Amino acid sequence: MASAKFTSLLVCFLASFACFIQSAGHYVHASFLMSALGLDAPASHVQRAVIRGGNFWALGLRALYFATALLMWVFGPVAMLACSVLTVAVLHLLDTSSMPLHHHQFVDRTSVAGGARAASAPNPGLHSAVAVFSPAPYLR
């Protein structure tokens, strides 16, 4: 039984490490795509790399949380249960928020000559328009 505990703990830590390495690789790839001179990479490629990096980062964190519970399993089932309940409580406190998300207002400066108008959605052509956050609704 002890070998099963240690083997599962090792597998979980290795999975977490692999996910963090993949996350770093995707973030480096996205950084390369954004900063390469003369490379006209579509925004969808950068977006895909950043999203995949975030997904691998989240998987790595979940594997670490699970590994913490498995580490407590070495000391007994009561310690594992207590660690699991504590982890769920802490993650619930960290993941809930009573503050609303920001309300962004995008301004398309290329469509109206001499003035700016608010657009209902972000402009898909990032090179032709400037998206600006307007803090005006929050200053009232």
XYZ file of N, CA and C in Angstrom:
420
model
N 0.821 -1.194 0.000
C 0.000 0.000 0.000
C 0.868 1.263 0.000
N 1.981 1.201 0.703
C 2.875 2.364 0.759
C 3.464 2.670 -0.606
N 3.782 1.627 -1.373
C 4.344 1.871 -2.708
C 3.300 2.500 -3.629
N 2.037 2.127 -3.459
C 0.967 2.739 -4.269
C 0.814 4.214 -3.919
N 0.930 4.536 -2.626
C 0.832 5.933 -2.204
C 1.956 6.774 -2.804
N 3.175 6.269 -2.678
C 4.318 7.033 -3.177
C 4.350 7.103 -4.696
N 3.914 6.031 -5.356
C 3.875 6.039 -6.816
C 2.842 7.040 -7.319
N 1.660 7.058 -6.702
C 0.649 8.024 -7.129
C 1.089 9.453 -6.832
N 1.779 9.673 -5.729
C 2.305 10.997 -5.408
C 3.351 11.427 -6.428
N 4.238 10.521 -6.804
C 5.261 10.833 -7.798
C 4.642 11.123 -9.159
N 3.661 10.334 -9.561
C 2.996 10.554 -10.852
C 2.293 11.904 -10.868
N 1.678 12.263 -9.755
C 0.968 13.541 -9.691
C 1.943 14.713 -9.771
N 3.066 14.632 -9.062
C 4.063 15.698 -9.146
C 4.685 15.789 -10.545
N 4.922 14.653 -11.172
C 5.469 14.668 -12.529
C 4.466 15.247 -13.527
N 3.190 14.934 -13.357
C 2.165 15.511 -14.239
C 2.096 17.028 -14.046
N 2.188 17.474 -12.815
C 2.181 18.912 -12.542
C 3.391 19.585 -13.175
N 4.554 18.981 -13.035
C 5.768 19.539 -13.624
C 5.658 19.603 -15.142
N 5.135 18.546 -15.755
C 4.982 18.528 -17.212
C 4.010 19.603 -17.671
N 2.928 19.807 -16.933
C 1.967 20.851 -17.309
C 2.589 22.237 -17.203
N 3.380 22.486 -16.163
C 4.024 23.785 -16.029
C 5.057 24.020 -17.126
N 5.757 22.971 -17.539
C 6.719 23.097 -18.641
C 5.984 23.407 -19.942
N 4.867 22.727 -20.199
C 4.078 23.004 -21.396
C 3.520 24.427 -21.367
N 3.107 24.879 -20.192
C 2.588 26.235 -20.051
C 3.664 27.254 -20.398
N 4.842 27.064 -19.873
C 5.946 27.986 -20.174
C 6.268 27.968 -21.663
N 6.239 26.790 -22.261
C 6.511 26.690 -23.697
C 5.498 27.449 -24.535
N 4.229 27.345 -24.185
C 3.194 28.051 -24.946
C 3.294 29.565 -24.747
N 3.605 30.006 -23.513
C 3.754 31.441 -23.279
C 4.973 32.003 -24.018
N 6.050 31.241 -24.075
C 7.235 31.675 -24.826
C 6.916 31.735 -26.315
N 6.157 30.773 -26.807
C 5.774 30.776 -28.219
C 4.900 31.993 -28.541
N 3.954 32.311 -27.653
C 3.114 33.491 -27.862
C 3.950 34.768 -27.823
N 4.908 34.826 -26.927
C 5.789 35.989 -26.855
C 6.619 36.129 -28.126
N 7.092 35.010 -28.654
C 7.851 35.044 -29.902
C 6.985 35.539 -31.052
N 5.748 35.038 -31.115
C 4.855 35.462 -32.202
C 4.537 36.951 -32.126
N 4.426 37.486 -30.914
C 4.095 38.903 -30.764
C 5.281 39.810 -31.025
N 6.492 39.328 -30.763
C 7.646 40.224 -30.842
C 8.551 39.998 -32.043
N 8.279 39.003 -32.870
C 9.138 38.725 -34.013
C 9.014 39.848 -35.045
N 10.134 40.372 -35.429
C 10.149 41.446 -36.421
C 9.884 40.879 -37.810
N 9.038 41.531 -38.533
C 8.756 41.130 -39.902
C 7.846 39.926 -40.026
N 7.363 39.411 -38.922
C 6.481 38.259 -38.957
C 5.056 38.747 -38.750
N 4.224 38.537 -39.738
C 2.839 38.986 -39.642
C 1.978 37.803 -39.208
N 2.082 37.443 -37.919
C 1.339 36.302 -37.380
C -0.097 36.711 -37.105
N -1.040 35.882 -37.492
C -2.440 36.201 -37.186
C -2.668 36.222 -35.676
N -3.584 37.060 -35.256
C -3.888 37.174 -33.832
C -4.447 35.874 -33.282
N -5.074 35.072 -34.128
C -5.650 33.807 -33.649
C -4.565 32.830 -33.190
N -3.376 32.874 -33.834
C -2.282 31.996 -33.416
C -1.771 32.403 -32.042
N -1.630 33.699 -31.817
C -1.172 34.196 -30.512
C -2.220 33.876 -29.458
N -3.477 34.097 -29.798
C -4.563 33.829 -28.861
C -4.592 32.349 -28.486
N -4.434 31.477 -29.455
C -4.445 30.038 -29.188
C -3.283 29.642 -28.278
N -2.103 30.223 -28.503
C -0.946 29.892 -27.669
C -1.146 30.375 -26.235
N -1.696 31.562 -26.064
C -1.916 32.090 -24.715
C -2.986 31.272 -23.985
N -4.060 30.912 -24.677
C -5.121 30.128 -24.044
C -4.606 28.748 -23.657
N -3.839 28.119 -24.531
C -3.282 26.806 -24.194
C -2.309 26.906 -23.027
N -1.513 27.973 -22.989
C -0.615 28.174 -21.854
C -1.380 28.324 -20.553
N -2.478 29.070 -20.587
C -3.301 29.221 -19.393
C -3.955 27.921 -18.969
N -4.393 27.135 -19.945
C -5.007 25.840 -19.618
C -4.001 24.896 -18.976
N -2.780 24.846 -19.516
C -1.757 23.985 -18.912
C -1.369 24.476 -17.524
N -1.334 25.796 -17.331
C -1.026 26.350 -16.013
C -2.097 25.924 -15.006
N -3.363 26.014 -15.402
C -4.454 25.613 -14.513
C -4.391 24.118 -14.199
N -4.078 23.295 -15.199
C -3.938 21.856 -14.952
C -2.785 21.563 -14.005
N -1.679 22.291 -14.160
C -0.548 22.106 -13.257
C -0.897 22.470 -11.820
N -1.643 23.563 -11.643
C -2.067 23.933 -10.293
C -3.021 22.903 -9.702
N -3.941 22.389 -10.515
C -4.861 21.366 -10.018
C -4.110 20.102 -9.616
N -3.097 19.747 -10.394
C -2.299 18.575 -10.046
C -1.535 18.816 -8.740
N -1.067 20.038 -8.505
C -0.393 20.335 -7.241
C -1.359 20.275 -6.065
N -2.570 20.782 -6.252
C -3.561 20.695 -5.183
C -3.879 19.236 -4.861
N -4.021 18.430 -5.896
C -4.291 17.008 -5.692
C -3.091 16.319 -5.048
N -1.878 16.726 -5.426
C -0.676 16.129 -4.841
C -0.567 16.466 -3.359
N -1.036 17.643 -2.969
C -1.018 17.991 -1.553
C -1.911 17.043 -0.757
N -3.085 16.750 -1.296
C -3.964 15.793 -0.624
C -3.343 14.396 -0.608
N -2.689 14.017 -1.697
C -2.019 12.708 -1.718
C -0.864 12.654 -0.727
N -0.180 13.768 -0.541
C 0.904 13.810 0.441
C 0.358 13.598 1.849
N -0.790 14.147 2.123
C -1.412 13.946 3.438
C -1.935 12.515 3.593
N -2.176 11.825 2.481
C -2.628 10.440 2.519
C -1.563 9.544 3.150
N -0.294 9.937 3.026
C 0.791 9.177 3.637
C 0.604 9.135 5.152
N 0.060 10.210 5.738
C -0.113 10.285 7.188
C -1.441 9.704 7.657
N -2.311 9.340 6.720
C -3.564 8.709 7.112
C -4.754 9.326 6.404
N -5.888 8.627 6.467
C -7.075 9.120 5.761
C -7.672 10.379 6.393
N -7.532 10.544 7.710
C -8.078 11.728 8.359
C -7.314 12.974 7.917
N -5.999 12.874 7.825
C -5.184 14.010 7.360
C -5.522 14.354 5.907
N -5.756 13.328 5.089
C -6.123 13.578 3.686
C -7.476 14.265 3.594
N -8.435 13.830 4.381
C -9.755 14.458 4.388
C -9.664 15.902 4.872
N -8.908 16.142 5.928
C -8.760 17.502 6.444
C -8.086 18.409 5.422
N -7.071 17.907 4.749
C -6.381 18.695 3.713
C -7.317 18.978 2.545
N -8.116 18.007 2.148
C -9.052 18.208 1.038
C -10.098 19.256 1.387
N -10.655 19.182 2.596
C -11.666 20.156 3.015
C -11.042 21.548 3.112
N -9.839 21.644 3.670
C -9.153 22.932 3.772
C -8.839 23.502 2.388
N -8.421 22.662 1.460
C -8.125 23.117 0.099
C -9.380 23.636 -0.589
N -10.487 22.921 -0.438
C -11.744 23.374 -1.047
C -12.183 24.699 -0.437
N -12.060 24.847 0.868
C -12.462 26.097 1.526
C -11.599 27.268 1.074
N -10.290 27.071 1.006
C -9.387 28.152 0.587
C -9.630 28.518 -0.878
N -9.799 27.533 -1.742
C -10.050 27.822 -3.151
C -11.402 28.497 -3.346
N -12.387 28.151 -2.540
C -13.685 28.822 -2.629
C -13.548 30.296 -2.245
N -12.784 30.577 -1.205
C -12.574 31.973 -0.802
C -11.789 32.752 -1.850
N -10.829 32.111 -2.475
C -10.004 32.797 -3.470
C -10.715 32.978 -4.809
N -11.609 32.068 -5.144
C -12.249 32.097 -6.460
C -13.534 32.897 -6.513
N -14.117 33.228 -5.375
C -15.348 34.012 -5.386
C -15.021 35.474 -5.180
N -15.795 36.319 -5.815
C -15.579 37.756 -5.726
C -16.926 38.455 -5.775
N -17.079 39.489 -4.949
C -18.323 40.245 -4.969
C -18.210 41.478 -5.857
N -17.013 41.723 -6.396
C -16.819 42.878 -7.261
C -17.200 42.527 -8.695
N -17.914 43.415 -9.388
C -18.263 43.136 -10.787
C -17.042 43.263 -11.690
N -17.140 42.629 -12.835
C -16.076 42.741 -13.822
C -16.069 44.146 -14.419
N -14.952 44.525 -14.989
C -14.858 45.839 -15.619
C -15.750 45.888 -16.857
N -16.335 47.029 -17.080
C -17.126 47.255 -18.279
C -16.267 48.065 -19.239
N -15.784 47.401 -20.277
C -14.899 48.055 -21.233
C -15.726 48.739 -22.318
N -15.261 49.885 -22.705
C -15.883 50.601 -23.805
C -14.823 50.727 -24.892
N -15.100 50.147 -26.035
C -14.152 50.183 -27.122
C -14.475 51.369 -28.029
N -13.439 52.074 -28.413
C -13.593 53.249 -29.249
C -12.913 52.982 -30.577
N -13.664 53.099 -31.658
C -13.132 52.910 -32.996
C -12.768 54.278 -33.548
N -11.496 54.580 -33.629
C -11.042 55.911 -34.034
C -10.840 56.040 -35.536
N -11.040 54.961 -36.276
C -10.798 55.041 -37.716
C -12.072 55.266 -38.511
N -13.240 54.984 -37.926
C -14.462 55.047 -38.717
C -15.034 56.453 -38.812
N -14.767 57.301 -37.838
C -15.302 58.657 -37.860
C -14.123 59.628 -37.910
N -14.068 60.408 -38.960
C -12.965 61.367 -39.085
C -13.251 62.564 -38.193
N -12.339 62.874 -37.320
C -12.489 64.034 -36.456
C -13.131 63.729 -35.116
N -13.590 62.530 -34.862
C -14.214 62.213 -33.580
C -14.188 60.732 -33.321
N -14.488 60.371 -32.125
C -14.498 58.964 -31.754
C -15.923 58.548 -31.446
N -16.237 57.325 -31.819
C -17.550 56.804 -31.498
C -17.377 55.471 -30.777
N -18.292 55.155 -29.914
C -18.220 53.902 -29.165
C -18.737 52.772 -30.038
N -18.008 51.702 -30.070
C -18.419 50.525 -30.828
C -19.048 49.523 -29.873
N -19.956 48.712 -30.365
C -20.632 47.756 -29.498
C -19.778 46.524 -29.245
N -18.815 46.258 -30.087
C -17.955 45.089 -29.932
C -16.539 45.496 -30.307
N -15.566 44.745 -29.816
C -14.195 45.067 -30.178
C -13.978 44.923 -31.674
N -13.152 45.778 -32.215
C -12.858 45.757 -33.641
C -11.944 44.571 -33.931
N -12.317 43.671 -34.851
C -11.459 42.527 -35.126
C -10.159 42.911 -35.812
N -10.109 44.033 -36.483
C -8.872 44.475 -37.123
C -8.047 45.296 -36.161
N -7.204 44.633 -35.389
C -6.458 45.324 -34.347
C -5.457 46.320 -34.910
N -5.013 46.123 -36.143
C -4.021 47.032 -36.712
C -4.671 48.316 -37.239
N -5.963 48.278 -37.487
C -6.608 49.443 -38.079
C -7.327 50.311 -37.055
N -7.512 49.828 -35.850
C -8.231 50.603 -34.842
C -7.532 50.481 -33.499
N -7.823 51.412 -32.638
C -7.241 51.414 -31.307
C -8.364 51.153 -30.316
N -8.209 50.140 -29.490
C -9.202 49.854 -28.454
C -8.773 50.573 -27.185
N -9.647 51.403 -26.649
C -9.318 52.224 -25.494
C -10.302 51.919 -24.381
N -9.787 51.741 -23.176
C -10.644 51.567 -22.013
C -11.031 52.940 -21.497
N -12.296 53.137 -21.287
C -12.777 54.423 -20.812
C -13.220 54.305 -19.357
N -12.527 54.969 -18.420
C -12.919 54.887 -17.017
C -14.034 55.873 -16.662
N -14.604 56.571 -17.641
C -15.612 57.599 -17.383
C -16.810 57.100 -16.571
N -17.363 55.885 -16.836
C -18.515 55.457 -16.032
C -18.172 55.263 -14.554
N -16.911 55.024 -14.225
C -16.537 54.769 -12.845
C -16.177 56.046 -12.088
N -16.001 57.147 -12.789
C -15.616 58.402 -12.157
C -16.800 59.234 -11.709
N -18.004 58.821 -12.031
C -19.204 59.581 -11.649
C -19.550 59.387 -10.210
